[in-house]
Structures are given as structure tokens and as C-alpha cells.
JSON list of C-alpha atoms in Angstrom, two decimals:
[
{"chain": "U", "resi": 27, "resn": "MET", "atom": "CA", "xyz": [6.29, -22.10, -92.60]},
{"chain": "U", "resi": 28, "resn": "THR", "atom": "CA", "xyz": [9.89, -21.48, -93.19]},
{"chain": "U", "resi": 29, "resn": "HIS", "atom": "CA", "xyz": [9.45, -17.82, -94.25]},
{"chain": "U", "resi": 30, "resn": "LEU", "atom": "CA", "xyz": [7.47, -17.13, -90.92]},
{"chain": "U", "resi": 31, "resn": "PRO", "atom": "CA", "xyz": [9.74, -15.62, -87.97]},
{"chain": "U", "resi": 32, "resn": "GLY", "atom": "CA", "xyz": [10.55, -18.03, -85.26]},
{"chain": "U", "resi": 33, "resn": "VAL", "atom": "CA", "xyz": [8.50, -18.23, -81.99]},
{"chain": "U", "resi": 34, "resn": "GLN", "atom": "CA", "xyz": [11.32, -16.62, -80.12]},
{"chain": "U", "resi": 35, "resn": "VAL", "atom": "CA", "xyz": [11.60, -13.76, -82.37]},
{"chain": "U", "resi": 36, "resn": "THR", "atom": "CA", "xyz": [7.65, -13.15, -82.72]},
{"chain": "U", "resi": 37, "resn": "ALA", "atom": "CA", "xyz": [7.68, -13.05, -78.74]},
{"chain": "U", "resi": 38, "resn": "ALA", "atom": "CA", "xyz": [10.59, -10.76, -78.46]},
{"chain": "U", "resi": 39, "resn": "LEU", "atom": "CA", "xyz": [8.94, -8.49, -81.12]},
{"chain": "U", "resi": 40, "resn": "GLY", "atom": "CA", "xyz": [5.73, -8.33, -78.99]},
{"chain": "U", "resi": 41, "resn": "ALA", "atom": "CA", "xyz": [7.63, -7.46, -76.08]},
{"chain": "U", "resi": 42, "resn": "ALA", "atom": "CA", "xyz": [9.77, -4.82, -77.51]},
{"chain": "U", "resi": 43, "resn": "SER", "atom": "CA", "xyz": [6.65, -3.27, -79.01]},
{"chain": "U", "resi": 44, "resn": "TYR", "atom": "CA", "xyz": [5.38, -3.11, -75.46]},
{"chain": "U", "resi": 45, "resn": "GLN", "atom": "CA", "xyz": [8.72, -1.76, -74.26]},
{"chain": "U", "resi": 46, "resn": "LYS", "atom": "CA", "xyz": [8.64, 1.13, -76.76]},
{"chain": "U", "resi": 47, "resn": "ASP", "atom": "CA", "xyz": [4.91, 2.00, -76.99]},
{"chain": "U", "resi": 48, "resn": "GLU", "atom": "CA", "xyz": [3.49, 1.25, -73.56]},
{"chain": "U", "resi": 49, "resn": "ALA", "atom": "CA", "xyz": [6.39, 1.77, -71.07]},
{"chain": "U", "resi": 50, "resn": "GLY", "atom": "CA", "xyz": [8.05, 4.58, -73.43]},
{"chain": "U", "resi": 51, "resn": "VAL", "atom": "CA", "xyz": [11.44, 3.03, -73.02]},
{"chain": "U", "resi": 52, "resn": "SER", "atom": "CA", "xyz": [13.97, 2.88, -76.07]},
{"chain": "U", "resi": 53, "resn": "VAL", "atom": "CA", "xyz": [17.15, 0.90, -76.35]},
{"chain": "U", "resi": 54, "resn": "ALA", "atom": "CA", "xyz": [19.22, 3.88, -75.31]},
{"chain": "U", "resi": 55, "resn": "ASP", "atom": "CA", "xyz": [17.33, 4.38, -72.00]},
{"chain": "U", "resi": 56, "resn": "ILE", "atom": "CA", "xyz": [18.34, 0.63, -71.07]},
{"chain": "U", "resi": 57, "resn": "SER", "atom": "CA", "xyz": [21.33, 0.34, -68.63]},
{"chain": "U", "resi": 58, "resn": "PHE", "atom": "CA", "xyz": [21.27, -3.46, -68.82]},
{"chain": "U", "resi": 59, "resn": "ALA", "atom": "CA", "xyz": [19.17, -6.34, -69.88]},
{"chain": "U", "resi": 60, "resn": "GLU", "atom": "CA", "xyz": [18.82, -10.08, -68.81]},
{"chain": "U", "resi": 61, "resn": "VAL", "atom": "CA", "xyz": [17.26, -11.77, -71.90]},
{"chain": "U", "resi": 62, "resn": "HIS", "atom": "CA", "xyz": [16.08, -15.41, -72.20]},
{"chain": "U", "resi": 63, "resn": "ASP", "atom": "CA", "xyz": [18.86, -17.68, -73.46]},
{"chain": "U", "resi": 64, "resn": "CYS", "atom": "CA", "xyz": [17.83, -21.22, -73.15]},
{"chain": "U", "resi": 65, "resn": "PHE", "atom": "CA", "xyz": [20.13, -21.90, -76.06]},
{"chain": "U", "resi": 66, "resn": "THR", "atom": "CA", "xyz": [23.03, -19.48, -77.19]},
{"chain": "U", "resi": 67, "resn": "ILE", "atom": "CA", "xyz": [21.12, -18.65, -80.54]},
{"chain": "U", "resi": 68, "resn": "ALA", "atom": "CA", "xyz": [18.04, -17.48, -78.51]},
{"chain": "U", "resi": 69, "resn": "GLU", "atom": "CA", "xyz": [19.99, -14.79, -76.93]},
{"chain": "U", "resi": 70, "resn": "LEU", "atom": "CA", "xyz": [21.12, -13.52, -80.37]},
{"chain": "U", "resi": 71, "resn": "MET", "atom": "CA", "xyz": [17.67, -13.72, -81.86]},
{"chain": "U", "resi": 72, "resn": "THR", "atom": "CA", "xyz": [16.13, -11.92, -78.82]},
{"chain": "U", "resi": 73, "resn": "MET", "atom": "CA", "xyz": [18.84, -9.13, -79.12]},
{"chain": "U", "resi": 74, "resn": "GLU", "atom": "CA", "xyz": [17.94, -8.52, -82.76]},
{"chain": "U", "resi": 75, "resn": "ALA", "atom": "CA", "xyz": [14.01, -8.68, -82.45]},
{"chain": "U", "resi": 76, "resn": "MET", "atom": "CA", "xyz": [14.08, -6.28, -79.42]},
{"chain": "U", "resi": 77, "resn": "GLY", "atom": "CA", "xyz": [16.36, -3.62, -81.29]},
{"chain": "U", "resi": 78, "resn": "LEU", "atom": "CA", "xyz": [19.34, -4.29, -79.11]},
{"chain": "U", "resi": 79, "resn": "ALA", "atom": "CA", "xyz": [21.17, -5.22, -82.20]},
{"chain": "U", "resi": 80, "resn": "ARG", "atom": "CA", "xyz": [20.42, -5.15, -86.03]},
{"chain": "U", "resi": 81, "resn": "PRO", "atom": "CA", "xyz": [19.30, -8.28, -87.93]},
{"chain": "U", "resi": 82, "resn": "GLY", "atom": "CA", "xyz": [22.24, -10.54, -88.29]},
{"chain": "U", "resi": 83, "resn": "GLU", "atom": "CA", "xyz": [24.69, -8.45, -86.26]},
{"chain": "U", "resi": 84, "resn": "ALA", "atom": "CA", "xyz": [24.22, -9.92, -82.62]},
{"chain": "U", "resi": 85, "resn": "GLY", "atom": "CA", "xyz": [26.72, -12.56, -82.80]},
{"chain": "U", "resi": 86, "resn": "LEU", "atom": "CA", "xyz": [29.32, -10.18, -84.24]},
{"chain": "U", "resi": 87, "resn": "LEU", "atom": "CA", "xyz": [28.62, -7.62, -81.36]},
{"chain": "U", "resi": 88, "resn": "VAL", "atom": "CA", "xyz": [28.69, -10.26, -78.69]},
{"chain": "U", "resi": 89, "resn": "GLY", "atom": "CA", "xyz": [32.07, -11.54, -80.19]},
{"chain": "U", "resi": 90, "resn": "GLU", "atom": "CA", "xyz": [33.51, -7.88, -80.19]},
{"chain": "U", "resi": 91, "resn": "GLY", "atom": "CA", "xyz": [32.42, -7.56, -76.43]},
{"chain": "U", "resi": 92, "resn": "VAL", "atom": "CA", "xyz": [30.18, -4.50, -76.94]},
{"chain": "U", "resi": 93, "resn": "THR", "atom": "CA", "xyz": [27.59, -6.14, -74.88]},
{"chain": "U", "resi": 94, "resn": "GLN", "atom": "CA", "xyz": [29.97, -6.73, -71.89]},
{"chain": "U", "resi": 95, "resn": "LYS", "atom": "CA", "xyz": [30.33, -4.35, -68.88]},
{"chain": "U", "resi": 96, "resn": "ASP", "atom": "CA", "xyz": [32.29, -1.70, -70.63]},
{"chain": "U", "resi": 97, "resn": "GLY", "atom": "CA", "xyz": [31.00, -2.21, -73.96]},
{"chain": "U", "resi": 98, "resn": "ARG", "atom": "CA", "xyz": [29.18, 0.62, -76.02]},
{"chain": "U", "resi": 99, "resn": "LEU", "atom": "CA", "xyz": [25.80, -1.19, -75.83]},
{"chain": "U", "resi": 100, "resn": "PRO", "atom": "CA", "xyz": [23.61, -2.06, -72.66]},
{"chain": "U", "resi": 101, "resn": "PRO", "atom": "CA", "xyz": [25.44, -5.10, -71.06]},
{"chain": "U", "resi": 102, "resn": "ILE", "atom": "CA", "xyz": [23.36, -8.25, -71.60]},
{"chain": "U", "resi": 103, "resn": "ASN", "atom": "CA", "xyz": [23.29, -11.19, -69.20]},
{"chain": "U", "resi": 104, "resn": "ARG", "atom": "CA", "xyz": [25.60, -9.89, -66.80]},
{"chain": "U", "resi": 105, "resn": "SER", "atom": "CA", "xyz": [24.64, -12.76, -64.45]},
{"chain": "U", "resi": 106, "resn": "GLY", "atom": "CA", "xyz": [25.92, -15.18, -67.22]},
{"chain": "U", "resi": 107, "resn": "GLY", "atom": "CA", "xyz": [22.34, -15.97, -68.38]},
{"chain": "U", "resi": 108, "resn": "LEU", "atom": "CA", "xyz": [20.12, -18.83, -67.94]},
{"chain": "U", "resi": 109, "resn": "LYS", "atom": "CA", "xyz": [22.75, -21.30, -69.03]},
{"chain": "U", "resi": 110, "resn": "ALA", "atom": "CA", "xyz": [25.25, -20.22, -66.35]},
{"chain": "U", "resi": 111, "resn": "LYS", "atom": "CA", "xyz": [22.58, -20.97, -63.75]},
{"chain": "U", "resi": 112, "resn": "GLY", "atom": "CA", "xyz": [21.80, -24.34, -65.21]},
{"chain": "U", "resi": 113, "resn": "HIS", "atom": "CA", "xyz": [18.59, -22.96, -66.79]},
{"chain": "U", "resi": 114, "resn": "PRO", "atom": "CA", "xyz": [16.31, -23.45, -63.86]},
{"chain": "U", "resi": 115, "resn": "VAL", "atom": "CA", "xyz": [13.17, -24.21, -65.53]},
{"chain": "U", "resi": 116, "resn": "GLY", "atom": "CA", "xyz": [10.27, -22.61, -63.66]},
{"chain": "U", "resi": 117, "resn": "ALA", "atom": "CA", "xyz": [12.60, -20.27, -61.86]},
{"chain": "U", "resi": 118, "resn": "THR", "atom": "CA", "xyz": [14.23, -18.37, -64.81]},
{"chain": "U", "resi": 119, "resn": "VAL", "atom": "CA", "xyz": [12.11, -15.59, -64.43]},
{"chain": "U", "resi": 120, "resn": "VAL", "atom": "CA", "xyz": [12.78, -15.23, -60.65]},
{"chain": "U", "resi": 121, "resn": "SER", "atom": "CA", "xyz": [16.58, -15.57, -61.22]},
{"chain": "U", "resi": 122, "resn": "MET", "atom": "CA", "xyz": [16.50, -12.66, -63.93]},
{"chain": "U", "resi": 123, "resn": "HIS", "atom": "CA", "xyz": [14.59, -10.40, -61.87]},
{"chain": "U", "resi": 124, "resn": "VAL", "atom": "CA", "xyz": [16.71, -10.99, -58.65]},
{"chain": "U", "resi": 125, "resn": "MET", "atom": "CA", "xyz": [19.78, -10.16, -60.73]},
{"chain": "U", "resi": 126, "resn": "ALA", "atom": "CA", "xyz": [18.16, -7.06, -62.06]},
{"chain": "U", "resi": 127, "resn": "ALA", "atom": "CA", "xyz": [17.21, -5.93, -58.66]},
{"chain": "U", "resi": 128, "resn": "ARG", "atom": "CA", "xyz": [20.67, -6.61, -57.40]},
{"chain": "U", "resi": 129, "resn": "GLN", "atom": "CA", "xyz": [22.07, -4.53, -60.16]},
{"chain": "U", "resi": 130, "resn": "LEU", "atom": "CA", "xyz": [19.69, -1.52, -59.35]},
{"chain": "U", "resi": 131, "resn": "THR", "atom": "CA", "xyz": [20.22, -1.54, -55.75]},
{"chain": "U", "resi": 132, "resn": "GLY", "atom": "CA", "xyz": [24.25, -1.85, -56.15]},
{"chain": "U", "resi": 133, "resn": "ASP", "atom": "CA", "xyz": [24.50, -5.48, -54.55]},
{"chain": "U", "resi": 134, "resn": "ALA", "atom": "CA", "xyz": [25.60, -7.36, -57.56]},
{"chain": "U", "resi": 135, "resn": "GLY", "atom": "CA", "xyz": [29.29, -7.85, -56.52]},
{"chain": "U", "resi": 136, "resn": "ASP", "atom": "CA", "xyz": [31.65, -8.41, -59.12]},
{"chain": "U", "resi": 137, "resn": "MET", "atom": "CA", "xyz": [28.94, -8.28, -61.88]},
{"chain": "U", "resi": 138, "resn": "GLN", "atom": "CA", "xyz": [27.78, -4.77, -60.67]},
{"chain": "U", "resi": 139, "resn": "LEU", "atom": "CA", "xyz": [27.41, -1.78, -63.32]},
{"chain": "U", "resi": 140, "resn": "GLN", "atom": "CA", "xyz": [28.03, 1.68, -62.54]},
{"chain": "U", "resi": 141, "resn": "GLY", "atom": "CA", "xyz": [24.85, 3.49, -61.60]},
{"chain": "U", "resi": 142, "resn": "PRO", "atom": "CA", "xyz": [22.28, 1.59, -63.60]},
{"chain": "U", "resi": 143, "resn": "LYS", "atom": "CA", "xyz": [19.00, 3.39, -63.87]},
{"chain": "U", "resi": 144, "resn": "LEU", "atom": "CA", "xyz": [16.86, 1.03, -66.04]},
{"chain": "U", "resi": 145, "resn": "GLY", "atom": "CA", "xyz": [16.87, -3.03, -66.30]},
{"chain": "U", "resi": 146, "resn": "LEU", "atom": "CA", "xyz": [15.08, -4.89, -68.88]},
{"chain": "U", "resi": 147, "resn": "CYS", "atom": "CA", "xyz": [14.28, -8.56, -68.38]},
{"chain": "U", "resi": 148, "resn": "PHE", "atom": "CA", "xyz": [12.95, -10.45, -71.21]},
{"chain": "U", "resi": 149, "resn": "ASN", "atom": "CA", "xyz": [11.66, -14.06, -70.65]},
{"chain": "U", "resi": 150, "resn": "MET", "atom": "CA", "xyz": [9.43, -16.58, -72.22]},
{"chain": "U", "resi": 151, "resn": "GLY", "atom": "CA", "xyz": [8.06, -20.09, -71.21]},
{"chain": "U", "resi": 152, "resn": "GLY", "atom": "CA", "xyz": [6.11, -22.90, -72.28]},
{"chain": "U", "resi": 153, "resn": "GLY", "atom": "CA", "xyz": [7.19, -22.85, -75.99]},
{"chain": "U", "resi": 154, "resn": "ALA", "atom": "CA", "xyz": [6.62, -19.00, -76.01]},
{"chain": "U", "resi": 155, "resn": "VAL", "atom": "CA", "xyz": [3.03, -19.44, -74.67]},
{"chain": "U", "resi": 156, "resn": "ALA", "atom": "CA", "xyz": [3.97, -16.65, -71.89]},
{"chain": "U", "resi": 157, "resn": "SER", "atom": "CA", "xyz": [6.27, -14.06, -73.28]},
{"chain": "U", "resi": 158, "resn": "TYR", "atom": "CA", "xyz": [6.95, -10.97, -71.52]},
{"chain": "U", "resi": 159, "resn": "VAL", "atom": "CA", "xyz": [9.27, -7.88, -70.95]},
{"chain": "U", "resi": 160, "resn": "SER", "atom": "CA", "xyz": [9.81, -6.11, -67.49]},
{"chain": "U", "resi": 161, "resn": "ILE", "atom": "CA", "xyz": [11.26, -2.65, -67.21]},
{"chain": "U", "resi": 162, "resn": "LEU", "atom": "CA", "xyz": [12.83, -2.10, -63.89]},
{"chain": "U", "resi": 163, "resn": "GLU", "atom": "CA", "xyz": [14.02, 0.96, -61.97]},
{"chain": "U", "resi": 164, "resn": "PRO", "atom": "CA", "xyz": [15.36, 1.68, -58.49]},
{"chain": "U", "resi": 165, "resn": "LEU", "atom": "CA", "xyz": [12.84, 2.64, -55.72]},
{"chain": "U", "resi": 166, "resn": "GLU", "atom": "CA", "xyz": [13.15, 6.38, -54.70]},
{"chain": "U", "resi": 167, "resn": "VAL", "atom": "CA", "xyz": [13.34, 6.34, -50.95]}
]
């Protein structure tokens, strides 16, 4: 089984496929992403599987700061991620969507990005039994 991709990667690949095929959204369209990072490596694996980084390069990109507020890639986990919130099991999905909504409404305080158009949330639970991607955009009123 060691030659098979891990559960995290498989779930993220499925979410990335949905993002591209069903929602018609490419990585270039994303203004920011909140991704599941129950462990540090999980964020890196998810970034690569979803096409936010090439295989083997996520750690380097994070280290170079290209996923930060003023980096060349969409900022990832501006909220600090799940670990910064104490990884509130059962509430992770809510916390990620609240952060995304705050970004899109201009209410993210010091974490605010300039004019975000589309946010991506990827989360999984129950050992990847439930995995999904959400693409969020601001409401037109």
C-alpha cells in the first residue's frame, strides 16, 4: 500500500477535480485559500494535490513566503490555519468558512486582503470520510 497516495492527497485531488470541472475555477482565479492543516504536512500535501503548488514544492514555497499576504500565489490560511485555532474538531469547517466570509466582506481586520474575489475552503473529517471544497464569492447587493 505504500505506493498508493495517502488519504489526504486522494481527498484533495477529488476536491481539486470538482473545483476545476464542476465550479469552473482554476488556481489562478482563487484570491485566497483556507485548507485543512490538522498537521503541518497536511497543508503542504493539500496544496500540492489541489494544484496550488507542484509536487514536492509546497514546503519551499511556504518557506519563501509566496503564500503570504503579498506573495505571488494565493494566500493560504491567512487565519493561521486550524492549529492556530487549537484545531477545534467538529468546528473546523465553520471556522474556515467564517474566515472566508470575513475576507470577502472586508471584515478580516489585520488579516484582510485587498479586494478578494474568490475564496477556496478545503476540509476533511473522519479520516477523510467527508471531504469537500467550497468556492465562495461575495454577494452582489
